[in-house]
Amino acid sequence: MIDSGEDKKRGGGSPTPVRPERLRGPVEFVGRAAELAQLRRLVATPPCLILLEGEPGIGKSRLVAELLAELPGRHLVGECDDVPEPFPLGVLLDAIRGGADRLGPLNPVAGALAPLLPELTDVLPDAPPPLSDPAAERHRLLRAVAAVLAALSPATLLLEDLHWADPATCELLAYLSTHPVAGLAVVLTARTATPGSSTPIHDALARTPPWSVTRVALGPLDAADVRRLAARTLRLDDPPQQLTATLLDRTAGIPFVVEEVLRTLAERGGDPLADDSVPFVLRDVLLWRLRPLDEATREVLGAAAVLGMTPDQRILASVLSLDRVAIGAALTAAHRAGLLHDAGDGLRFRHDLARQVVYDLVPRESREWLHLRVARVLEQELPRPVAQLAHHYRRAGSGADFVRNAEAAADLATERGDDATAASFLLQTMDIAELPRPVRVRLAAKLGRSAIDGLSQAEAIPVLERLLADRRLPPGARGELGLVLGRMLRQQGEALRGYTEIERAVPYLRAPRRKAPALAVLAAPDTVVGRHVDDHLARCAEAETAAAASGDPAAHLAVRIARASLLLELGDPAAWAIISELRASADLADRPREHARACLNWAQGALHAGHPEQAEALLAAGRALVDETGYERLASLVEATELSLDRAAGRLDGLAERLGRLVANAERMPVTLLDARAELATVLALVAGTGHGSTDAGGNEHGGTAEGRNDLRSTAGRRDDVEAAERALRDVVADARRVGAIWPLVQALSALARLLLVDRPDEAVGHAAEALSLVRGKGVLAWAAEAVLVLAEAAAATGEPARAASAVAELEAGIAGREAPLALAALRRCREFVPA
């Protein structure tokens, strides 16, 4: 079953052979002193969350084993497998099982774990009644895990191989990073994310504040450590330098590969410097260990590699039509050969690299046959392990069976509120070339809905675009797919493309309950260029009609939220009555995530109009709801709104640094990135010392005269600050133009005009005029207040205030009768330069 390969003779070698003794005992732990000391310090002062990262074989597991060996107290250990189940929190539940004998009194919310841990029924509280909202059910589950961990603390929770973790586990860990459990030190190991690909754990932790997670990166061993390892393993007092160089060259310093090469050298003797003695790659190490095994043992080992890291003897016996005794004997022989090791709960491959090498040695036809046999055996299990079945059928090349099980796995994940896992399975189905169009459309619609709140938008967008390009697509499917594509594009920061896709989709949406929220999205004025506020008002009215026709409370709620946001931007006082009504309603209270999102959107609208006190109250409510629900996806929006409020209120100390950190960590929430960059660039312009004349959300003027501030810094220092601010603003302008995002574009153009007013007034006037033109096309004149103020100051500086008279008059007429304190304050300043 496994190809044995041929021995490769390589020329060259040392003129003075070094003959090591045979290896006795395990390879010793070397190096990593600094990393081990850092881990000791961190876990000694819980709570903490540590992510230990590195490439496969780099020594993550060995390092944490050394840490736990000397660490007193309770250890909770879990390990992920490489075939992810759509079952949430599996690795955490395993860890909890290991410490359940020491559980004391528990918070009643811990009863939510009772259905998942039936063996702990006697120690867990009774299960609470189910909730109708999957998101609320999932959040209660997260709180239940946190409650049990709190009862087990003080403790160290070690979770290994988190690159294979299910998204629900990752969500819980992100929750623990910002809601730490007293006395709990959390240590995670994961492979480093590679460019262009990521994992749920990296995505989840990327959305948490930088201070909440300590990342420890492991790199390859250096020459000194490799030399020390060679000396101890080969029993050499002074290993030749050439040996160290050869080992480094052929193992890249990866500890697992170094150890396996040295272990094999020690066991078989010979000259470690000769090319035919030092394996070139790990494959040669495994071939050497496979050599003494008979064909029957190799066949079992190959099937074990197909099955996974920890082969189940019962399943292997069924797959290979052998009895359990023969399977056990073969695995024991592989253990004696160093291919498997005893992990305490059974024999398993020592490392995934070892399993992968054995797997690759199985001929392709045999691998496909084994995957198919494994799938047929697993089909008899109840409940059917649909995630594993999808994996094995795909590897077997059985497309129809794969799609059937992948869809079932996605549906199961969706039922449990695990959108990211659902999207992952559905994305894989899109690669099946022979998929019939109706099936592809159905799965794509599910993919779009899952990816909206999942982490697979970038991968799902091209799939939906290809389907929508098919002219034979049915109208209903065109509307559904266009809507989810538009929403994803908007969340990816592609404002105009997303808006346009939703516009195209609306005529094809037949169900009023689907049409109403789509039209509500189109009612938002602060998203795109090229749409007048009258268009947004019309869309809002259409949305209200559709919501009434639908009879769906959720659709009605979405439209009311959108109506309040639109009126806020227009300075219509009726907005506050709607907001008060909605916040007091059961409809919004029963949907805490919608409530959080609405509060944050309203807070931003209040800031745009110049209502800082109301914005602060709405932000506080939104932040509390995000914390309460564990909706970490909105954490960056909370922080962005808070920073915008600080900037508007003139609280600039340290603001640029905080905004810079937000921008650096906003890549997982692209919709907030451009606004955050616009805020950062505006703050840089203010700090540069030329922000005189601008007003904050309360109508207070920032700064003073440019001359007064320039006295506080050197001319060269000020010039550097101005140049940095100008570059940042121009970058924002370019990107906002590209994606058609109007609010950051107007904000950046106005700030750029203010920045250049003293030294390059003509250029400043051009930028201010462009901002005014954009706002004129939108019809919300309050947004142009800063740009008009720049025009007024520039005109007055040239002794021709009449040049700005029409712009000031336009602003005055545009905000007449509106609640727009920020614009009114700017208008009063304008009248100092351009009298009526």
Short mmCIF file of C-alpha atoms in Angstrom, two decimals, residues 199 235 279-280 339 441 467 475 673 738 743 786:
data_model
loop_
_atom_site.label_atom_id
_atom_site.label_comp_id
_atom_site.label_asym_id
_atom_site.label_seq_id
_atom_site.Cartn_x
_atom_site.Cartn_y
_atom_site.Cartn_z
CA THR A 199 -7.59 30.52 9.56
CA ARG A 235 26.92 11.59 22.00
CA PRO A 279 18.57 12.34 4.71
CA PHE A 280 17.91 15.20 2.39
CA LEU A 339 6.29 6.15 13.21
CA VAL A 441 -27.37 28.53 -7.56
CA LEU A 467 -22.85 33.20 -11.39
CA PRO A 475 -34.70 36.07 -11.96
CA LEU A 673 -10.92 50.87 7.42
CA ARG A 738 -11.82 54.51 -6.30
CA TRP A 743 -18.20 60.44 3.66
CA GLU A 786 -15.78 72.81 6.67
#
